[in-house]
Tab-separated table of N, CA and C in Angstrom:
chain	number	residue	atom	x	y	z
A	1	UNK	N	-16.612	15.217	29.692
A	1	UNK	CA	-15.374	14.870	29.036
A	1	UNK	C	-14.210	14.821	30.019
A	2	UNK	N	-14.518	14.409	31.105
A	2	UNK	CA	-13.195	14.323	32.191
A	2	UNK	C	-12.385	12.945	32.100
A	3	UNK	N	-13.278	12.460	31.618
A	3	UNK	CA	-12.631	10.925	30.906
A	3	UNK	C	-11.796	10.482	30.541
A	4	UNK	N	-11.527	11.745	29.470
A	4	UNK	CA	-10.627	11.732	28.420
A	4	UNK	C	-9.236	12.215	28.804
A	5	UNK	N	-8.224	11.182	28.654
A	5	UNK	CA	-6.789	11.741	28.467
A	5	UNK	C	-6.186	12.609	27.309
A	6	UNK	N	-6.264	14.101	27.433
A	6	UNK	CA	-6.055	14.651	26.246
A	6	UNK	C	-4.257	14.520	26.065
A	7	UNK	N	-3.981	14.734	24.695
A	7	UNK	CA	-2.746	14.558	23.811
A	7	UNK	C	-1.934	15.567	24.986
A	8	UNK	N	-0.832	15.089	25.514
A	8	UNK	CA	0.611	16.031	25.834
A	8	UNK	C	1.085	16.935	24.826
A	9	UNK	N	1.928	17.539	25.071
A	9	UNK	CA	2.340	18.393	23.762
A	9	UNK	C	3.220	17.660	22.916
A	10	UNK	N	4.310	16.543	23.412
A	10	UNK	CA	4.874	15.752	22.233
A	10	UNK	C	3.508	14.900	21.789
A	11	UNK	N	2.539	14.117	22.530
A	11	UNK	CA	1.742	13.694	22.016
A	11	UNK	C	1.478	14.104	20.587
A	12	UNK	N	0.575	15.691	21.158
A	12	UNK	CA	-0.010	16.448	20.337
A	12	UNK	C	1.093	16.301	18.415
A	13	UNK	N	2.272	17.035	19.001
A	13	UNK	CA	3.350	17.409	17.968
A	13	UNK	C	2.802	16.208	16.915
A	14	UNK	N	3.416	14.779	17.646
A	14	UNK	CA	3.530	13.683	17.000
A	14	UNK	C	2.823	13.449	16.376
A	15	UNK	N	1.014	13.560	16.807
A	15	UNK	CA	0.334	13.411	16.076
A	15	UNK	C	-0.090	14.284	14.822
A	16	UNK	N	-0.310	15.212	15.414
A	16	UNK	CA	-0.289	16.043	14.284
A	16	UNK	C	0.708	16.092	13.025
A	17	UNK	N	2.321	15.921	13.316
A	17	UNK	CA	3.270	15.793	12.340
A	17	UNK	C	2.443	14.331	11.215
A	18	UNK	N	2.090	13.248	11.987
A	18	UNK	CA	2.079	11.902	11.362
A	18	UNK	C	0.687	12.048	10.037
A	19	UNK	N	-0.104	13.202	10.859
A	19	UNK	CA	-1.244	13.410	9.664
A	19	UNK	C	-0.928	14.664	8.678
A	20	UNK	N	0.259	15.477	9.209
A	20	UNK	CA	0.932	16.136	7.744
A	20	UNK	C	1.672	15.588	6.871
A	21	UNK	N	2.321	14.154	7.544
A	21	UNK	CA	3.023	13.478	6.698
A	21	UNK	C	2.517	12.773	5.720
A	22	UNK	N	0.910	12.426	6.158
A	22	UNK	CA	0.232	11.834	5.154
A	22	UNK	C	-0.589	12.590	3.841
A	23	UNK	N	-0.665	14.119	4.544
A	23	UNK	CA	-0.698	15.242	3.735
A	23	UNK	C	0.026	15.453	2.470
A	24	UNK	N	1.228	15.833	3.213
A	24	UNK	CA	1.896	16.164	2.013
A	24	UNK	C	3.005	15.076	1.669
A	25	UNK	N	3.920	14.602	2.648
A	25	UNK	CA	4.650	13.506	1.870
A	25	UNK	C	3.918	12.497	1.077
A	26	UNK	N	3.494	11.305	1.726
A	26	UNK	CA	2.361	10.606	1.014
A	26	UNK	C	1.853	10.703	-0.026
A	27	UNK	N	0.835	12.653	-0.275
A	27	UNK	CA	0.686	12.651	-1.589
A	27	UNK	C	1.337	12.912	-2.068
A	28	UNK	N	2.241	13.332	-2.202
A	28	UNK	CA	3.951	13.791	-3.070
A	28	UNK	C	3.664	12.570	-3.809
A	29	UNK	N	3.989	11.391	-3.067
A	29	UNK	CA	4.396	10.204	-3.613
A	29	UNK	C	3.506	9.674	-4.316
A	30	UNK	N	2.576	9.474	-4.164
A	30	UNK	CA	0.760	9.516	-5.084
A	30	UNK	C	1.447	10.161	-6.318
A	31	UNK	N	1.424	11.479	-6.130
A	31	UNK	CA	1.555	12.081	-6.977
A	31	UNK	C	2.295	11.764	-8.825
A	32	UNK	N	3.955	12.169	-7.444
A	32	UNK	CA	5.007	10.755	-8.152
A	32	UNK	C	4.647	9.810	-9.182
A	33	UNK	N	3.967	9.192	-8.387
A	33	UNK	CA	3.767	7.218	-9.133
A	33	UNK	C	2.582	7.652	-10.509
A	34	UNK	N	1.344	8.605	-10.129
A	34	UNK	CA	0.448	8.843	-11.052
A	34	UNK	C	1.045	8.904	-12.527
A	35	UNK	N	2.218	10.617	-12.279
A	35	UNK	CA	3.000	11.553	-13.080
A	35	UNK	C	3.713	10.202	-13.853
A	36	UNK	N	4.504	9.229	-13.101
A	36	UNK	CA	5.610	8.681	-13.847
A	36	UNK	C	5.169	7.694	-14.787
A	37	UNK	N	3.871	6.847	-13.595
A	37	UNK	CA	3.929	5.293	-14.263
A	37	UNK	C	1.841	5.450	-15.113
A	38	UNK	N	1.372	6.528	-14.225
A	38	UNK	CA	-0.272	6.106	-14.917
A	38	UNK	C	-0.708	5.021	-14.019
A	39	UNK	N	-0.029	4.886	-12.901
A	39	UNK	CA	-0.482	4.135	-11.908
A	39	UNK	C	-1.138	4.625	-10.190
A	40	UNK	N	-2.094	4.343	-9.350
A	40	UNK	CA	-2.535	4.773	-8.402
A	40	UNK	C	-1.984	3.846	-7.492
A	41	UNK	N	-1.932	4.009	-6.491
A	41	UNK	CA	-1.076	3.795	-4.993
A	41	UNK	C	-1.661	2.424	-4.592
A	42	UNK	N	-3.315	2.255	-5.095
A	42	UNK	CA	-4.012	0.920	-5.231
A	42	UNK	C	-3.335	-0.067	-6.285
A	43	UNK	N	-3.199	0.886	-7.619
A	43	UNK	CA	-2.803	-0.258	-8.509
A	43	UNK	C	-1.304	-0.540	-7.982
A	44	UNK	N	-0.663	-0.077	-7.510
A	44	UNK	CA	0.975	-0.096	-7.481
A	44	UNK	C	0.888	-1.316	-6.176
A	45	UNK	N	0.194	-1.221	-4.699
A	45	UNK	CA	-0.200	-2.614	-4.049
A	45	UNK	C	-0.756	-3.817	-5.053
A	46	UNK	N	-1.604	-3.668	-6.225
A	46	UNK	CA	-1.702	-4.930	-5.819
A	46	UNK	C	-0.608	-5.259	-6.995
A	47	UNK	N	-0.028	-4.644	-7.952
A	47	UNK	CA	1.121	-5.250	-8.732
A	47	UNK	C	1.788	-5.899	-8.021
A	48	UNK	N	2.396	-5.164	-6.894
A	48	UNK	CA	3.525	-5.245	-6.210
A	48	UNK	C	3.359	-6.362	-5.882
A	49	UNK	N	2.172	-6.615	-4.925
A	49	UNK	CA	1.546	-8.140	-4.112
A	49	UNK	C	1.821	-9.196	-5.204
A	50	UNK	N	1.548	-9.104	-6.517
A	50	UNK	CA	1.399	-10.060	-7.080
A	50	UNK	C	2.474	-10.478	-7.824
A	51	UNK	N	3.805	-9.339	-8.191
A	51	UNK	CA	4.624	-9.748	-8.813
A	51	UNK	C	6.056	-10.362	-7.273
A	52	UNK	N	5.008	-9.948	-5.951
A	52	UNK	CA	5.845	-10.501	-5.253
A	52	UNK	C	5.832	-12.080	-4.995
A	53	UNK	N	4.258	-12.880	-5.463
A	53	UNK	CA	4.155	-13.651	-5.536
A	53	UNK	C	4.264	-15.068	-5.979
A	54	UNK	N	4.444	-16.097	-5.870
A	54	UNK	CA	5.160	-16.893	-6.800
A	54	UNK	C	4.297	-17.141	-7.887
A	55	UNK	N	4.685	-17.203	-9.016
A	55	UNK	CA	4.236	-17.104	-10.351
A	55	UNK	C	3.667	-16.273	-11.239
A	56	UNK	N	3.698	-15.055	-10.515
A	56	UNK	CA	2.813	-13.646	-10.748
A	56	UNK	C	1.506	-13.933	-11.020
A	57	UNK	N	0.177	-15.031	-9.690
A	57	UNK	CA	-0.963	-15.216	-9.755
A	57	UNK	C	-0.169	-15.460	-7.967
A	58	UNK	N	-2.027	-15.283	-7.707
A	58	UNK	CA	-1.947	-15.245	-6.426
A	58	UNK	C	-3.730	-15.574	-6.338
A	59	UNK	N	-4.173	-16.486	-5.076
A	59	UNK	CA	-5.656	-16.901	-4.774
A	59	UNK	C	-6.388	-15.488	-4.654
A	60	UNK	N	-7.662	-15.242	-5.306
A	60	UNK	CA	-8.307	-13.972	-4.902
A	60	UNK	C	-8.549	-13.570	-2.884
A	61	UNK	N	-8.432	-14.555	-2.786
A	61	UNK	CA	-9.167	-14.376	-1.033
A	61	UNK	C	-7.558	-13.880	-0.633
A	62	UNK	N	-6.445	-14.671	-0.473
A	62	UNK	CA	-5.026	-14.581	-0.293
A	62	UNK	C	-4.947	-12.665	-0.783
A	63	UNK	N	-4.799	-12.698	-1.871
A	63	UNK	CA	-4.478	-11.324	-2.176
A	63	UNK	C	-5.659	-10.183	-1.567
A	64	UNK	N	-6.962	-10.408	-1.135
A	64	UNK	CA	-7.507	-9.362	-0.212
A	64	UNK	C	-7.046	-9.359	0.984
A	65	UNK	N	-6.395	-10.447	1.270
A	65	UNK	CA	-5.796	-10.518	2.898
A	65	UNK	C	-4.604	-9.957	3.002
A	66	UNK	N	-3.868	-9.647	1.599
A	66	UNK	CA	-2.148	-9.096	1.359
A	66	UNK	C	-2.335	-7.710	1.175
A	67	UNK	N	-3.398	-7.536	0.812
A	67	UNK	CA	-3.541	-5.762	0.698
A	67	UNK	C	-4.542	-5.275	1.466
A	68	UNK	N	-5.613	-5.973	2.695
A	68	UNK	CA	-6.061	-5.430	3.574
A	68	UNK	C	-7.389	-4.875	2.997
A	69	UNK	N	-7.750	-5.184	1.744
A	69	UNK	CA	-9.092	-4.862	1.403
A	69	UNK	C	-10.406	-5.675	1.510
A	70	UNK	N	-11.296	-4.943	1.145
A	70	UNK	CA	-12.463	-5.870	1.421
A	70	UNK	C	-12.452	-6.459	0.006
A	71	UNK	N	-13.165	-8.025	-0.421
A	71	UNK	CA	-12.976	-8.807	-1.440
A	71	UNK	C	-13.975	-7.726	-2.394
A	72	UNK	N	-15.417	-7.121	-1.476
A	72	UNK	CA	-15.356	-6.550	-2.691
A	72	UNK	C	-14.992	-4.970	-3.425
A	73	UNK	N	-14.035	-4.371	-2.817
A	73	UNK	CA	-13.366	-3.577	-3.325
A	73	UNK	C	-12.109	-3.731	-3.866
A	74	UNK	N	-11.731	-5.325	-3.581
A	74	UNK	CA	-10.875	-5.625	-4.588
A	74	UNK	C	-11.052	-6.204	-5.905
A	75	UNK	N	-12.291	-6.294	-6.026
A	75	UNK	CA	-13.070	-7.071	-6.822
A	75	UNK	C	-13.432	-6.056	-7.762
A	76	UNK	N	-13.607	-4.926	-7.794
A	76	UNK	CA	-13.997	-3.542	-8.346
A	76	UNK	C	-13.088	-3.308	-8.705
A	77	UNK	N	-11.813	-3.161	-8.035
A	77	UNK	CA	-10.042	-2.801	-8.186
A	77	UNK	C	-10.073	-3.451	-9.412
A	78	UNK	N	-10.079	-4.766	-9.339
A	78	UNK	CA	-9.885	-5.564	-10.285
A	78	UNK	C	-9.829	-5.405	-11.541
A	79	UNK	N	-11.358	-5.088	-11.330
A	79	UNK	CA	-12.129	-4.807	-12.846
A	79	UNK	C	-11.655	-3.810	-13.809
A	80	UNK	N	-11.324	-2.291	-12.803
A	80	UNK	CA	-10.580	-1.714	-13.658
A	80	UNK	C	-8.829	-1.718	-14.152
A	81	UNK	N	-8.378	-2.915	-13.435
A	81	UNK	CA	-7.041	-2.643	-13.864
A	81	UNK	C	-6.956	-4.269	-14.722
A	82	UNK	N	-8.004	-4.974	-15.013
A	82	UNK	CA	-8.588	-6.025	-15.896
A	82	UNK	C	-8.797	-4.865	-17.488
A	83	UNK	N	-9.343	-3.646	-17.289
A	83	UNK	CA	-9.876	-3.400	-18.526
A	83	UNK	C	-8.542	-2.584	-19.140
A	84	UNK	N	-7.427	-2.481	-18.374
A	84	UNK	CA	-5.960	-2.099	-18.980
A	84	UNK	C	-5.059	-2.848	-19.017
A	85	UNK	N	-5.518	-4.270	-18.779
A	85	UNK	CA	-4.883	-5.624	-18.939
A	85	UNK	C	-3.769	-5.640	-18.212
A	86	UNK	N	-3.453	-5.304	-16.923
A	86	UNK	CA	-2.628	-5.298	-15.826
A	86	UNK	C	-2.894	-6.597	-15.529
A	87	UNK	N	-3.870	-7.346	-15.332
A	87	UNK	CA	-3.861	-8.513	-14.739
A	87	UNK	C	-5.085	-8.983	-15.369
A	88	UNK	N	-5.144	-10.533	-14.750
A	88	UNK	CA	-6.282	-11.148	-15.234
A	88	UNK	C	-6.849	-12.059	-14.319
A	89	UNK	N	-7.940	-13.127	-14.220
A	89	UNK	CA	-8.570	-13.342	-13.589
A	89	UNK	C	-8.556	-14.932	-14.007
A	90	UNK	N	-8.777	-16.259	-13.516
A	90	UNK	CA	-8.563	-17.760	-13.739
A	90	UNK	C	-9.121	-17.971	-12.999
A	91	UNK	N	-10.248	-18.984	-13.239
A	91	UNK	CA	-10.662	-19.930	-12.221
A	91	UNK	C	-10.006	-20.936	-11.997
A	92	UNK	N	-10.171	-21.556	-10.618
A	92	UNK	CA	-9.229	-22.585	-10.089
A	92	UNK	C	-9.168	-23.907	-10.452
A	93	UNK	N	-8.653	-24.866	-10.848
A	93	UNK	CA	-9.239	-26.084	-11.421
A	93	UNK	C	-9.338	-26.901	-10.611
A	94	UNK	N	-8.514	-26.526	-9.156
A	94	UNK	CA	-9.099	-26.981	-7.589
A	94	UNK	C	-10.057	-26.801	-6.787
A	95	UNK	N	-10.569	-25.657	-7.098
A	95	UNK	CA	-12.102	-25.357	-6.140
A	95	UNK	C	-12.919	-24.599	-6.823
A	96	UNK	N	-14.374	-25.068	-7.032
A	96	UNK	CA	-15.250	-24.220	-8.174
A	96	UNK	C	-15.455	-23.127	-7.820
A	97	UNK	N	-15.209	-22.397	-6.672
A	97	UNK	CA	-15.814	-21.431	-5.871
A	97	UNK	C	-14.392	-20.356	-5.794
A	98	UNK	N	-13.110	-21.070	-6.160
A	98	UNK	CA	-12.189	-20.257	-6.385
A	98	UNK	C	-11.442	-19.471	-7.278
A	99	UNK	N	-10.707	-18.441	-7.245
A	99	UNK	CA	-10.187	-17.536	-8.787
A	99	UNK	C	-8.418	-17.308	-7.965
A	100	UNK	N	-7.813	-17.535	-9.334
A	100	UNK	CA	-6.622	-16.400	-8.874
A	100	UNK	C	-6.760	-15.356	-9.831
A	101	UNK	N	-5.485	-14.732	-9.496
A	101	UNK	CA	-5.433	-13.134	-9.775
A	101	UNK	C	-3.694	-13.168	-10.329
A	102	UNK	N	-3.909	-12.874	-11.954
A	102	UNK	CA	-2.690	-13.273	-12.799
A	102	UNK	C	-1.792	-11.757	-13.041
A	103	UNK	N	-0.675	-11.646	-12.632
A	103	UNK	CA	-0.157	-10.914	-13.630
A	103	UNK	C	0.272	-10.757	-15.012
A	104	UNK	N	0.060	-10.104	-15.603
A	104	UNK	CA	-0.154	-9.696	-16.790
A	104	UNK	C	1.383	-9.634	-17.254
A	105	UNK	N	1.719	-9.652	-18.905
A	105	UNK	CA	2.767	-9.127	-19.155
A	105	UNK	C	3.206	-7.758	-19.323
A	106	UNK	N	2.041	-7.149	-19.494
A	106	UNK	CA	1.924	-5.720	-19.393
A	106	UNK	C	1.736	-5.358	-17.943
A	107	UNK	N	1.337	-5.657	-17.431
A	107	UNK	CA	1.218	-5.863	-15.671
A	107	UNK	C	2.823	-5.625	-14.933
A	108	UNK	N	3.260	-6.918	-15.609
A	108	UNK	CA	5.208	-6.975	-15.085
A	108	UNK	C	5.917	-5.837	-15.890
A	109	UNK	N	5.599	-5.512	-17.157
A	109	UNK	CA	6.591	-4.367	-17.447
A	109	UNK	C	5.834	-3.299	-16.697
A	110	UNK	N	4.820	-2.952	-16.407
A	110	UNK	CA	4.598	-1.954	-16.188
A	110	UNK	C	5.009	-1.544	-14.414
A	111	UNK	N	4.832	-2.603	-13.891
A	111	UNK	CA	5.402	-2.685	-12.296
A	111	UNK	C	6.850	-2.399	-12.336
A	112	UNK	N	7.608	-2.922	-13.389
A	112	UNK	CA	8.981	-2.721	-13.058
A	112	UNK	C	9.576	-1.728	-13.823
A	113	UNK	N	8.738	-0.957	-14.624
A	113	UNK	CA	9.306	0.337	-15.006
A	113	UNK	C	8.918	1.374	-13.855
A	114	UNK	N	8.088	1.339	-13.170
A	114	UNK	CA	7.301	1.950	-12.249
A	114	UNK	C	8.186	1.956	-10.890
A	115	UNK	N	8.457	1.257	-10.862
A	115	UNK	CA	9.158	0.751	-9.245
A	115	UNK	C	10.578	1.632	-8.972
A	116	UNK	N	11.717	1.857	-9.995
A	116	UNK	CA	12.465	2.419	-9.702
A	116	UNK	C	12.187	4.265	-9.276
A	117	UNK	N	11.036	4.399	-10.512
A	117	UNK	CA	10.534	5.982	-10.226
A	117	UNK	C	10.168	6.158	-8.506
A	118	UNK	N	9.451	5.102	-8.091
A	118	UNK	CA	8.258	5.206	-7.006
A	118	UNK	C	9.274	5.122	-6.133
A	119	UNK	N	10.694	4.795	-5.781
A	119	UNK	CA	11.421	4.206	-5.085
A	119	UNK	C	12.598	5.422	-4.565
A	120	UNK	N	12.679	6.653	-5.881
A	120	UNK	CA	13.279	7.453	-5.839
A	120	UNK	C	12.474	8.591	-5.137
A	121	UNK	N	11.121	8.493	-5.444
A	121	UNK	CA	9.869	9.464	-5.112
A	121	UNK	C	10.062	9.110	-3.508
A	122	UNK	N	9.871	7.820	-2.717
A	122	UNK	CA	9.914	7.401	-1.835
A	122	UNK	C	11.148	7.538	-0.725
A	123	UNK	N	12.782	8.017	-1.530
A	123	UNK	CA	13.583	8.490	-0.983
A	123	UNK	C	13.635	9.791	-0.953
A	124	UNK	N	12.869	10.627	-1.856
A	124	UNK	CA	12.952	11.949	-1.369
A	124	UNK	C	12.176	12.590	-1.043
A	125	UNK	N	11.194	11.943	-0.537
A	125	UNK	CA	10.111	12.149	0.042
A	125	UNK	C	9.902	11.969	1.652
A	126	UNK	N	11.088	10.941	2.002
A	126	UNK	CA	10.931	10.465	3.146
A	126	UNK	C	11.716	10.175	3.631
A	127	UNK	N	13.282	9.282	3.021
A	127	UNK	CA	14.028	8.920	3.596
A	127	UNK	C	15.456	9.414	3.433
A	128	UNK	N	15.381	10.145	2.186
A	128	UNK	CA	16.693	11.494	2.582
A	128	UNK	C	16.657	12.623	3.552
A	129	UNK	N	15.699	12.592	4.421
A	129	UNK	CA	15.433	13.572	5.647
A	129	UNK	C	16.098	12.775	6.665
A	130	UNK	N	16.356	11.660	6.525
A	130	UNK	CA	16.378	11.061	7.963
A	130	UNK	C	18.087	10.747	8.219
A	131	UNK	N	18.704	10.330	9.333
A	131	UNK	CA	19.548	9.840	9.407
A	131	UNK	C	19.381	8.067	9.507
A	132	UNK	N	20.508	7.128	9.673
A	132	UNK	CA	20.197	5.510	9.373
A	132	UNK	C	19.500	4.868	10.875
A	133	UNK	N	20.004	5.947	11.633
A	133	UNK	CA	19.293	5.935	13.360
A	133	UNK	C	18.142	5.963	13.000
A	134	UNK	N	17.495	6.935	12.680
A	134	UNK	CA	15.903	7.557	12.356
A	134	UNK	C	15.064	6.568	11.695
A	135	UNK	N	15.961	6.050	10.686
A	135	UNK	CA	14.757	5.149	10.125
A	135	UNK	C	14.475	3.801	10.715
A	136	UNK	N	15.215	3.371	11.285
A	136	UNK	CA	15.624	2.223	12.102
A	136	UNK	C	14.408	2.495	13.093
A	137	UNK	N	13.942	3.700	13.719
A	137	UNK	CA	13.607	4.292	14.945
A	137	UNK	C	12.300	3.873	14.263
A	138	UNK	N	12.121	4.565	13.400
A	138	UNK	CA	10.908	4.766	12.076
A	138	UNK	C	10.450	3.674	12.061
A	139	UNK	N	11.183	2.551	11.599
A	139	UNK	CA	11.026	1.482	11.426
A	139	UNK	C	10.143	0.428	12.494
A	140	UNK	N	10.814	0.613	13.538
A	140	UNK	CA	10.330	0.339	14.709
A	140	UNK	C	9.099	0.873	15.479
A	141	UNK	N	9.140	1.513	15.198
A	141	UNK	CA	7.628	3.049	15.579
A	141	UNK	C	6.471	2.268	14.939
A	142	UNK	N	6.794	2.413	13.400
A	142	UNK	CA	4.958	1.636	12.792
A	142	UNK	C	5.203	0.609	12.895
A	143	UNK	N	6.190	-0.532	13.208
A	143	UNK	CA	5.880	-1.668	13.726
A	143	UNK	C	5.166	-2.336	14.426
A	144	UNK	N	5.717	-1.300	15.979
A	144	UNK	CA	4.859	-0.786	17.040
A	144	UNK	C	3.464	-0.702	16.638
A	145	UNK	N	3.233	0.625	15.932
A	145	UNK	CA	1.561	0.930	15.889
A	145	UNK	C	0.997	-0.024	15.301
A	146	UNK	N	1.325	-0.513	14.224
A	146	UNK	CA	0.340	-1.607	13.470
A	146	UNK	C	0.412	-3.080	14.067
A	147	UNK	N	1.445	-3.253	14.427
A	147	UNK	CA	0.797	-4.497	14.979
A	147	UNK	C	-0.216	-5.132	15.479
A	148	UNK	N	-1.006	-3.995	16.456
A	148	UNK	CA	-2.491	-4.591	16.866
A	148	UNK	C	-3.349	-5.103	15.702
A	149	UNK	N	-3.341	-4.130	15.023
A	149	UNK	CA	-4.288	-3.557	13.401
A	149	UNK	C	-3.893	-4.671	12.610
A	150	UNK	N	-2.357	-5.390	12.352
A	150	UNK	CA	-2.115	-6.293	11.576
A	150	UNK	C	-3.026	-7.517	12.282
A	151	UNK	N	-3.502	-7.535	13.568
A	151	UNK	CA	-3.429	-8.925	14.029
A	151	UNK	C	-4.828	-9.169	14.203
A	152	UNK	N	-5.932	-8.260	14.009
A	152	UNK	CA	-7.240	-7.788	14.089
A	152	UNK	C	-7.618	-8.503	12.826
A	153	UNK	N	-7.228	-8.272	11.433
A	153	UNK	CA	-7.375	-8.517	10.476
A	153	UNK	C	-7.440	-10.210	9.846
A	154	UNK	N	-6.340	-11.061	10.887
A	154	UNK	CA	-5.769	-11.979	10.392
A	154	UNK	C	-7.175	-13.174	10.467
């Protein structure tokens, strides 16, 4: 193991802080969204994806590529937030081999009653600690990290 460049001590700190943050802030916010809306951190992506989308439908392949899942664990996703009528499912009348992915009307109220809770959960969870420097910094930081990861995917 001489190989290996072990973690510095800010290293270390950093890292370690970034996997308590996913500990406990993170699930705070899980938590949050469960308590308020009856929604999971999965269902709350793909609402979000879809009511960000134009017409609240979006191509099935498009929306595994917007939330980074595999088609078929979004495909499973699906199914159960299909059997609480969050969304629905259309085949394409352009390609036989294609589906979109509809939001629901219960889908849209339920995203946008949801969103202000998750948003408040999300400021005090994370971004009333910080100063407008910090998040900016923040901001820039997972930019940084994910970018490789965003571009792997594409």
């Amino acid at each position: 193991m001489t190989d290996v460049q072990w973690l510095n001590d800010d290293e270390d700190r950093a890292w370690r802080g970034l996997r308590r943050v996913n500990v406990l802030a993170l699930a705070e916010i899980n938590r949050d969204l469960q308590r308020d809306s009856g929604l999971s951190d999965a269902d709350y992506e793909v609402l979000t994806s879809l009511s960000e989308s134009g017409g609240d439908r979006c191509r099935f392949g498009d929306l595994a590529r917007l939330t980074r899942w595999s088609t078929s664990r979004l495909s499973h996703h699906l199914d159960r937030m299909q059997q609480r009528s969050l969304v629905d499912r259309a085949e394409r009348s352009d390609d036989a081999r294609g589906s979109d992915v509809i939001l629901t009307e219960l889908g849209r109220t339920t995203i946008e009653t949801a969103a202000p809770h998750h948003v408040r959960s999300v400021r005090r969870n994370i971004f009333d600690q910080l100063t407008e420097s910090q998040i900016a910094q923040l901001a820039d930081i997972v930019t940084t990290i994910l970018e490789p990861h965003e571009s792997r995917r594409d």
